[in-house]
Tab-separated table of C-alpha atoms in Angstrom:
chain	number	residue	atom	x	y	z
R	1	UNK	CA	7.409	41.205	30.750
R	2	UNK	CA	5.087	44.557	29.492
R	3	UNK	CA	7.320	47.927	30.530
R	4	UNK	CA	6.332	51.634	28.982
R	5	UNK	CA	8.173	52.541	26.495
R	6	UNK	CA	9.307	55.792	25.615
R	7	UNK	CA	10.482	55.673	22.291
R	8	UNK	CA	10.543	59.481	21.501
R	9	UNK	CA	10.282	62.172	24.888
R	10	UNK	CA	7.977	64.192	23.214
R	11	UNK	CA	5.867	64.031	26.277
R	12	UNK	CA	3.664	61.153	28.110
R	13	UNK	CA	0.952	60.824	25.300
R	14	UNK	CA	3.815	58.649	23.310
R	15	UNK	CA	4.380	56.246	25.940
R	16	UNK	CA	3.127	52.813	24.759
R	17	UNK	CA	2.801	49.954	27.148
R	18	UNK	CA	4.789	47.098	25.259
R	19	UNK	CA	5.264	43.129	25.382
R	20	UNK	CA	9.075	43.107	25.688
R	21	UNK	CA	11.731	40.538	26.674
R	22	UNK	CA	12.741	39.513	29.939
R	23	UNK	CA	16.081	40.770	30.664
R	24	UNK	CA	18.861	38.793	32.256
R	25	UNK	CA	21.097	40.006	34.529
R	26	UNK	CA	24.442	41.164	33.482
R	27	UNK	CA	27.545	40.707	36.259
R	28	UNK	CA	26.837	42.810	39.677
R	29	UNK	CA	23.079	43.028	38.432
R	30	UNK	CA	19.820	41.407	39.667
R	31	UNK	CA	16.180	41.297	37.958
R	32	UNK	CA	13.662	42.618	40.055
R	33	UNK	CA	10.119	41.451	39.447
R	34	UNK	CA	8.254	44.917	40.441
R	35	UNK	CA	5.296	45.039	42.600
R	36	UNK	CA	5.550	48.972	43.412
R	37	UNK	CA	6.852	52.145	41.450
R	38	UNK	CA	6.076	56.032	42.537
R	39	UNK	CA	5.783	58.733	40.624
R	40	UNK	CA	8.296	61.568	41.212
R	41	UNK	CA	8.681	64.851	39.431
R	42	UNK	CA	11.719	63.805	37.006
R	43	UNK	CA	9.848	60.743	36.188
R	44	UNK	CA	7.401	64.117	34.074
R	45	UNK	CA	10.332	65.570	33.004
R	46	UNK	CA	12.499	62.565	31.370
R	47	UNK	CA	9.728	61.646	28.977
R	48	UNK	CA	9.968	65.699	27.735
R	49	UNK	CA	13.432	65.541	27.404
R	50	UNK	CA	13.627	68.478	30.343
R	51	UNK	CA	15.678	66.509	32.886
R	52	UNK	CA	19.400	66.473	33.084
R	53	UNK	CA	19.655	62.621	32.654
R	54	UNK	CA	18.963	61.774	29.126
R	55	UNK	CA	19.061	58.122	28.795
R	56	UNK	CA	19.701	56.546	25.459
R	57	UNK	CA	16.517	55.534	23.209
R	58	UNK	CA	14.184	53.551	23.845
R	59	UNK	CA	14.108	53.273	27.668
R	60	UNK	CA	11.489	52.434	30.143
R	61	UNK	CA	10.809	55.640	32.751
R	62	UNK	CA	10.272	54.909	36.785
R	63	UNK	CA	13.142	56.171	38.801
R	64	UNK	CA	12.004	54.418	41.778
R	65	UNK	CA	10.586	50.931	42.769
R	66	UNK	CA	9.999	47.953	44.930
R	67	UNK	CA	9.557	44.024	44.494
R	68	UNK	CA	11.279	40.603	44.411
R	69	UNK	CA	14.732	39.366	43.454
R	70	UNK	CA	13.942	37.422	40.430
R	71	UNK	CA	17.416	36.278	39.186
R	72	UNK	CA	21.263	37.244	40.346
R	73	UNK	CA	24.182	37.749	38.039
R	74	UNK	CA	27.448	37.136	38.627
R	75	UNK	CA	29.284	38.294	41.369
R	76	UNK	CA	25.999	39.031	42.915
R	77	UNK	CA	26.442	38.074	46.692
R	78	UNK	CA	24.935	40.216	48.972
R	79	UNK	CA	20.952	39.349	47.301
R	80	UNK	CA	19.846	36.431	46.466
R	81	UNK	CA	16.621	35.198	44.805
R	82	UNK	CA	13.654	35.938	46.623
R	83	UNK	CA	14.771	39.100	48.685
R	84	UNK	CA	12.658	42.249	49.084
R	85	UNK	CA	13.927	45.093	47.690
R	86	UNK	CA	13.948	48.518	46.874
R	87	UNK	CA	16.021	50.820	44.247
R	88	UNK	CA	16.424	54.113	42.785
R	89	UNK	CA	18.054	53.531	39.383
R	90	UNK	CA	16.828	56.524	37.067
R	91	UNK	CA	14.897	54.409	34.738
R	92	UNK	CA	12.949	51.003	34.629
R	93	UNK	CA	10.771	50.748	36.931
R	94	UNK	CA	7.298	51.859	34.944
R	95	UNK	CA	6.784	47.864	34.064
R	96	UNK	CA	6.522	44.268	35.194
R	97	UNK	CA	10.429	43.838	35.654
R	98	UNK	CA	13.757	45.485	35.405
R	99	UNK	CA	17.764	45.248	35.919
R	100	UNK	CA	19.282	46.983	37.888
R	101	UNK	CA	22.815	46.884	39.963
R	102	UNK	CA	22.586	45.242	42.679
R	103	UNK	CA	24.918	47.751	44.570
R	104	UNK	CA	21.811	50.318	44.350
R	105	UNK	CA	19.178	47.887	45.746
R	106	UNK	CA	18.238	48.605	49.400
R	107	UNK	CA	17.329	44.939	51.432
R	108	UNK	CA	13.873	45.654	52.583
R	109	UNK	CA	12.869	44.054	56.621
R	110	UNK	CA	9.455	42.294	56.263
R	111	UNK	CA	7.655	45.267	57.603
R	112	UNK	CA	8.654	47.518	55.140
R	113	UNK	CA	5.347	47.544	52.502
R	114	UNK	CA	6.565	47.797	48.876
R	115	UNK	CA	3.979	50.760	48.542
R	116	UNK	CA	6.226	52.746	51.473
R	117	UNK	CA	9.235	51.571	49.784
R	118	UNK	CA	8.867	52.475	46.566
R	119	UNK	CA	7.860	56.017	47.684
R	120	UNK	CA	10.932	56.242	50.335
R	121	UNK	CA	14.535	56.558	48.535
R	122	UNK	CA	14.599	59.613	46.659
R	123	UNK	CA	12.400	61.818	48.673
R	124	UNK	CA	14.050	60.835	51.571
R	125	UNK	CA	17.418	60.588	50.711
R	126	UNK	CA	16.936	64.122	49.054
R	127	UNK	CA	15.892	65.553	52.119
R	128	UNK	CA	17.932	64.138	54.486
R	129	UNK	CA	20.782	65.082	52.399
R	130	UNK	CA	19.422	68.218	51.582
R	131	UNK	CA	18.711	69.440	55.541
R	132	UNK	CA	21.456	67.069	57.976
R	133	UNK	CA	24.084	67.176	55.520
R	134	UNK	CA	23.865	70.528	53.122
R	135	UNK	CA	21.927	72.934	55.718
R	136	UNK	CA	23.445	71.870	58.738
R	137	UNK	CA	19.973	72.073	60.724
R	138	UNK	CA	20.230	72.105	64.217
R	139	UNK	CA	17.643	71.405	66.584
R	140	UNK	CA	15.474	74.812	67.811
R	141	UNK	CA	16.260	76.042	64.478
R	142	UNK	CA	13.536	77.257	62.307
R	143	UNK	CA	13.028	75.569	58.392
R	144	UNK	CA	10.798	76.989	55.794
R	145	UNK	CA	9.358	74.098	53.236
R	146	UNK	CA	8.206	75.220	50.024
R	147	UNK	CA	5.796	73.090	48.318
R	148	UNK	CA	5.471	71.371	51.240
R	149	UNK	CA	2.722	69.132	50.322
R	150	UNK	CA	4.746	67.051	47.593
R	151	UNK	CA	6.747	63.753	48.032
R	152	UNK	CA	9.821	65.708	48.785
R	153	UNK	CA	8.219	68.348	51.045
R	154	UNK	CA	5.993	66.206	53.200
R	155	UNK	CA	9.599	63.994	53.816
R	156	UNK	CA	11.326	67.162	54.707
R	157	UNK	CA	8.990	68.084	57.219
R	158	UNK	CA	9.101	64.625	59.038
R	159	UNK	CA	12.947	64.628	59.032
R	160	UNK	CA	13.220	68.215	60.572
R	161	UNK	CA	11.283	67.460	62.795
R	162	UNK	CA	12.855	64.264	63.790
R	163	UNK	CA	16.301	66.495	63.776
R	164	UNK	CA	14.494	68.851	66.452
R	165	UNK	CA	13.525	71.462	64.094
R	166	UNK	CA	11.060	74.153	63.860
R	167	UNK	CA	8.544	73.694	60.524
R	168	UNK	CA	6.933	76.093	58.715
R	169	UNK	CA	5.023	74.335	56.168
R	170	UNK	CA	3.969	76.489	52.431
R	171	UNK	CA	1.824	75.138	50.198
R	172	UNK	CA	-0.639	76.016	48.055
R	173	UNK	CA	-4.301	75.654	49.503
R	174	UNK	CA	-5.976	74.992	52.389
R	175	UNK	CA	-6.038	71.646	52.103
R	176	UNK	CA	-2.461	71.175	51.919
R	177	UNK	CA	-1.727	73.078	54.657
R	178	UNK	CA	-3.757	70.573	56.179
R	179	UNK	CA	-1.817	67.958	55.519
R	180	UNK	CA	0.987	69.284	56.571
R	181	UNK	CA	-0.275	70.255	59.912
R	182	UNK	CA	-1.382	66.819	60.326
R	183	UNK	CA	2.344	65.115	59.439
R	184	UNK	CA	3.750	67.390	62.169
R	185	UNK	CA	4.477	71.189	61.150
R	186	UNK	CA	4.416	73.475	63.642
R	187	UNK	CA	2.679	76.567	61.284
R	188	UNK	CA	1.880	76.622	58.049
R	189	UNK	CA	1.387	79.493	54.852
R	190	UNK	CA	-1.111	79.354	51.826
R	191	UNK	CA	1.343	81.481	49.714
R	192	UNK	CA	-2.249	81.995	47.204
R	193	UNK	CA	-3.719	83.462	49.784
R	194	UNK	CA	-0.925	85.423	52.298
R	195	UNK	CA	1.983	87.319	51.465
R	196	UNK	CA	4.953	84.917	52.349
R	197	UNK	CA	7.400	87.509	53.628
R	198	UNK	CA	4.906	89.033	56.291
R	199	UNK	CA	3.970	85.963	57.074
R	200	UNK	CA	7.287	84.589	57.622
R	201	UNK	CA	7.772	87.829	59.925
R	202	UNK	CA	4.478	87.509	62.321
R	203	UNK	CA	5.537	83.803	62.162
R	204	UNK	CA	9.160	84.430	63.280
R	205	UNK	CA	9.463	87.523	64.892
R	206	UNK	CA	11.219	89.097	62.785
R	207	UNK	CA	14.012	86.638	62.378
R	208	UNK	CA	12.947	85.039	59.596
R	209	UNK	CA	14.069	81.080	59.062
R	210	UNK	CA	17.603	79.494	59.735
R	211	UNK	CA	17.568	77.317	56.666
R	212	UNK	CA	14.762	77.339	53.227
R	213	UNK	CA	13.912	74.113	51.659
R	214	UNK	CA	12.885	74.896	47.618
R	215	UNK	CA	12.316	71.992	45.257
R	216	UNK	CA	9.374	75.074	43.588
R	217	UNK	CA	11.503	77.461	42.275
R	218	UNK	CA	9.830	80.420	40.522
R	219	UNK	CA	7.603	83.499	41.831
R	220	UNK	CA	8.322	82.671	45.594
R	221	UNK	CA	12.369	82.364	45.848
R	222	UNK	CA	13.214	85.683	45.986
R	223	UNK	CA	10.614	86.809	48.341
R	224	UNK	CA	11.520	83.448	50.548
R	225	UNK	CA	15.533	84.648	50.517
R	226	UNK	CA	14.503	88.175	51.225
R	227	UNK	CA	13.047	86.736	54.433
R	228	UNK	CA	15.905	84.554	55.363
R	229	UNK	CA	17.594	85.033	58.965
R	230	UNK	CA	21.268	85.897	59.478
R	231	UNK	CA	23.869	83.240	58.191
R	232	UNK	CA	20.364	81.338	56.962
R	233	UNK	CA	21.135	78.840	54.530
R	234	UNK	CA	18.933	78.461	51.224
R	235	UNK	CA	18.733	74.961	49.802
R	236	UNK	CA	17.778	74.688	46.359
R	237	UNK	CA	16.331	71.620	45.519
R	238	UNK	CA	14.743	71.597	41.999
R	239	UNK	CA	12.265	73.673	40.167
R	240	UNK	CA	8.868	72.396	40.070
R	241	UNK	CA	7.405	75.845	39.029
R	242	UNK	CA	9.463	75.559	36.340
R	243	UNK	CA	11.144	78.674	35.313
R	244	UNK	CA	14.637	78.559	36.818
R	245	UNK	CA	14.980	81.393	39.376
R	246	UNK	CA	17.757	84.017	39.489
R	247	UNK	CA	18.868	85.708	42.530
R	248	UNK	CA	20.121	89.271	43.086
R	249	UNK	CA	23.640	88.257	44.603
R	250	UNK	CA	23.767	90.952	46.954
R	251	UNK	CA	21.149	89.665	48.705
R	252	UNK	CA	23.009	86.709	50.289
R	253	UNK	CA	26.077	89.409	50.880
R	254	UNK	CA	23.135	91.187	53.406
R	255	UNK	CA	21.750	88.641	54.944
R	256	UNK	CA	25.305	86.681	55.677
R	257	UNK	CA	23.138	83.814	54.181
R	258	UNK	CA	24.787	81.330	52.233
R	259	UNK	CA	23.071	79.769	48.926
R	260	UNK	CA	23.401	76.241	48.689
R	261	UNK	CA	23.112	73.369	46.104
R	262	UNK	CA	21.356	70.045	46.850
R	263	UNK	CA	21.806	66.871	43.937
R	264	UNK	CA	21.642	63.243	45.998
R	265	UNK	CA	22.367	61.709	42.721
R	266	UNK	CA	25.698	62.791	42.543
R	267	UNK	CA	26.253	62.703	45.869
R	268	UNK	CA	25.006	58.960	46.277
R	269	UNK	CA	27.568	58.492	43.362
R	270	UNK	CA	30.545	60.299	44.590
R	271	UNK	CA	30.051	59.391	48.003
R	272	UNK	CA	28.280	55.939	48.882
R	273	UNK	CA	29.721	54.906	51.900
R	274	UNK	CA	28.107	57.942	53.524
R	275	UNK	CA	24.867	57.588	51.181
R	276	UNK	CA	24.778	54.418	52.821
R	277	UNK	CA	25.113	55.411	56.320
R	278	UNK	CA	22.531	57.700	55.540
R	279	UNK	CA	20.233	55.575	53.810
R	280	UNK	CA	20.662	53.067	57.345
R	281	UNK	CA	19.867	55.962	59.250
R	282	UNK	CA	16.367	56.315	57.431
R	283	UNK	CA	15.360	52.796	57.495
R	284	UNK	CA	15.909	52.833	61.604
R	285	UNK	CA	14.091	56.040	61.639
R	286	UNK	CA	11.325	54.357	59.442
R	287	UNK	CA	11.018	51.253	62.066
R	288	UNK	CA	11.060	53.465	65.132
R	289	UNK	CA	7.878	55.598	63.409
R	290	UNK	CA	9.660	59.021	62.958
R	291	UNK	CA	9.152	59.285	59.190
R	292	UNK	CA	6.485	57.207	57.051
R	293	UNK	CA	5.649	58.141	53.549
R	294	UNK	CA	2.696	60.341	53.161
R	295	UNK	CA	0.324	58.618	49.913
R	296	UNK	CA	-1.861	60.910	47.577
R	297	UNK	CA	-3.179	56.956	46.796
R	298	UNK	CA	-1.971	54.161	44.687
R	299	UNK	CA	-2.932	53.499	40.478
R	300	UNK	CA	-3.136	50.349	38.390
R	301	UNK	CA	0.862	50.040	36.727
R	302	UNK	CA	-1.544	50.474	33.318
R	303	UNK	CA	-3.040	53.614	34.451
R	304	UNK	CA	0.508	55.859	33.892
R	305	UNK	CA	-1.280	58.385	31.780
R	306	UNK	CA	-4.224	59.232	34.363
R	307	UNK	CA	-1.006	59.219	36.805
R	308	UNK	CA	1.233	61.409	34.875
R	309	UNK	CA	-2.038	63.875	34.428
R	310	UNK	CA	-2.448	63.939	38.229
R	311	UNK	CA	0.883	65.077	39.132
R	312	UNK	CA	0.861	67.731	35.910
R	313	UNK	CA	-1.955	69.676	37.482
R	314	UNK	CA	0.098	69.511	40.747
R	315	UNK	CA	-2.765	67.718	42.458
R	316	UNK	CA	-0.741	65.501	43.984
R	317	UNK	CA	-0.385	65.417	47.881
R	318	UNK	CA	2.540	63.164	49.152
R	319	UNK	CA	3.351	60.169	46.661
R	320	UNK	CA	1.736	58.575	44.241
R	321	UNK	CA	2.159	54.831	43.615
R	322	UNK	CA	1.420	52.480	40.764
R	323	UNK	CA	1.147	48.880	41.337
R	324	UNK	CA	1.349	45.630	39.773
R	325	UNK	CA	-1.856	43.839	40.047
């Protein structure tokens, strides 16, 4: 097999792509011979040593991936060889093949492209969690997306939507906006160009939104809270701005809002029989055509660099994919 390998997260120039063994699969794991892998924001910060995982050294990045059953281990009996598959494991899937426990591999139905698949679990799942379970949306309610645009934004506005939600997608240009408009939000603010808060006002009347979606962070979270309706809910998602906000706390004490703290990881950990009710749920709402992964465009598996470069200058618009060839 040929993986990446991060021997020192320095940063994605010291990835190498290597020649390394095959792996066998240990009891309640399978091998997965991977045919698709996305590109999601931790994937940029695990090689920098930024995220909160910090797996042991040397390890192959790729949270997220598609392909075949390869091989089963023992007491392996819910795959078998030759099933499609999909996982979200943290690491691995930037290469050829991988292990992985077979208790985190979703069965994939025919129609289910590897492409979609491997850009479906942790966008998804994040916002899914994030909006049905942590915000509590209700249909007629209003959500404001920032960064709406990315892989976790563009699935956030599909899913409120499908929930019965009003979207008001934020991005960045013009062009993003775009995008958004076209995947179903109702309105939509360039925060370069208008000031967020009046916007959210003329766009509202006043009210402001019932529940804020942030994986950005930075510049725009106070100004989005500040516009935030009565008992609101803020979800924070991650920081893709990159400095780590902080809040005045007598701002949620106004507004009756309540601040609130989104991590699938743990929760898919803590709590799987509802991560896999949840996870059901999205793959029926995938076959009936209320969400489908939105694609910036797929790379070569070798061209990881250009890839990582892409999604540094926040160019990237939905998912990004890289595929075995």
């Amino acid at each position: 097999m040929h993986a990446w390998l991060c021997t020192n997260p320095t940063g994605v120039e010291n990835l190498q792509w290597q020649e390394l063994p095959t792996p066998q699969p240990a009891k309640g794991e399978v091998l997965v011979r991977i045919h698709a892998a996305s590109l999601n924001f931790p994937d940029l910060l695990i090689v920098q040593n930024k995220y909160q995982m910090k797996p042991e050294l040397p390890f192959v990045p790729g949270s997220e991936y598609a392909g075949v059953v390869e091989a089963v281990g023992e007491g392996v009996t819910h795959l078998k060889v030759g099933q499609r598959v999909a996982a979200l494991n943290g690491t691995g899937g930037f290469g050829t093949h991988t292990t992985v426990a077979a208790k985190l591999c979703m069965p994939l139905p025919d129609a289910f492209s590897y492409e979609d698949a491997a850009a479906f679990i942790m966008t998804y799942a994040t916002s899914h969690h994030a909006l049905i379970d942590r915000g509590a949306l209700q249909a007629g309610e209003t959500v404001l997306v920032l960064g709406a645009a990315g892989g976790v934004g563009t699935a956030a506005i599909q899913i409120a939507k499908a929930q019965g939600a009003k979207v008001i997608a934020a991005a960045s240009s013009d062009d993003k906006c775009a995008l958004c408009k076209e995947i179903g939000a109702d309105e939509t603010i360039n925060y370069q160009t208008q000031d967020l808060r009046e916007a959210l006002k003329a766009l509202t009347n006043g009210k402001g939104p019932d529940v804020v979606y942030d994986p950005v962070g930075g510049d725009y979270t106070e100004a989005a809270f500040r516009s935030i309706a009565w008992r609101g809910r803020y979800l924070v998602i991650g920081f893709a701005a990159g400095p780590i906000p902080a809040l005045p706390l007598n701002l949620p004490l106004l507004k009756g809002a309540s601040i609130v703290g989104v991590f699938w990881g743990a929760f898919s950990q803590k709590e799987p029989a509802a991560n896999a009710a949840m996870l059901q749920e999205l793959a029926t709402w995938y076959a009936e055509g209320k969400i489908k992964p939105v694609m910036d465009g797929t790379m070569p598996m070798r061209d990881l660099h250009k890839a990582y470069e892409r999604m540094g200058q926040r160019a990237v618009r939905g998912k990004l994919v890289l595929i075995n060839q």
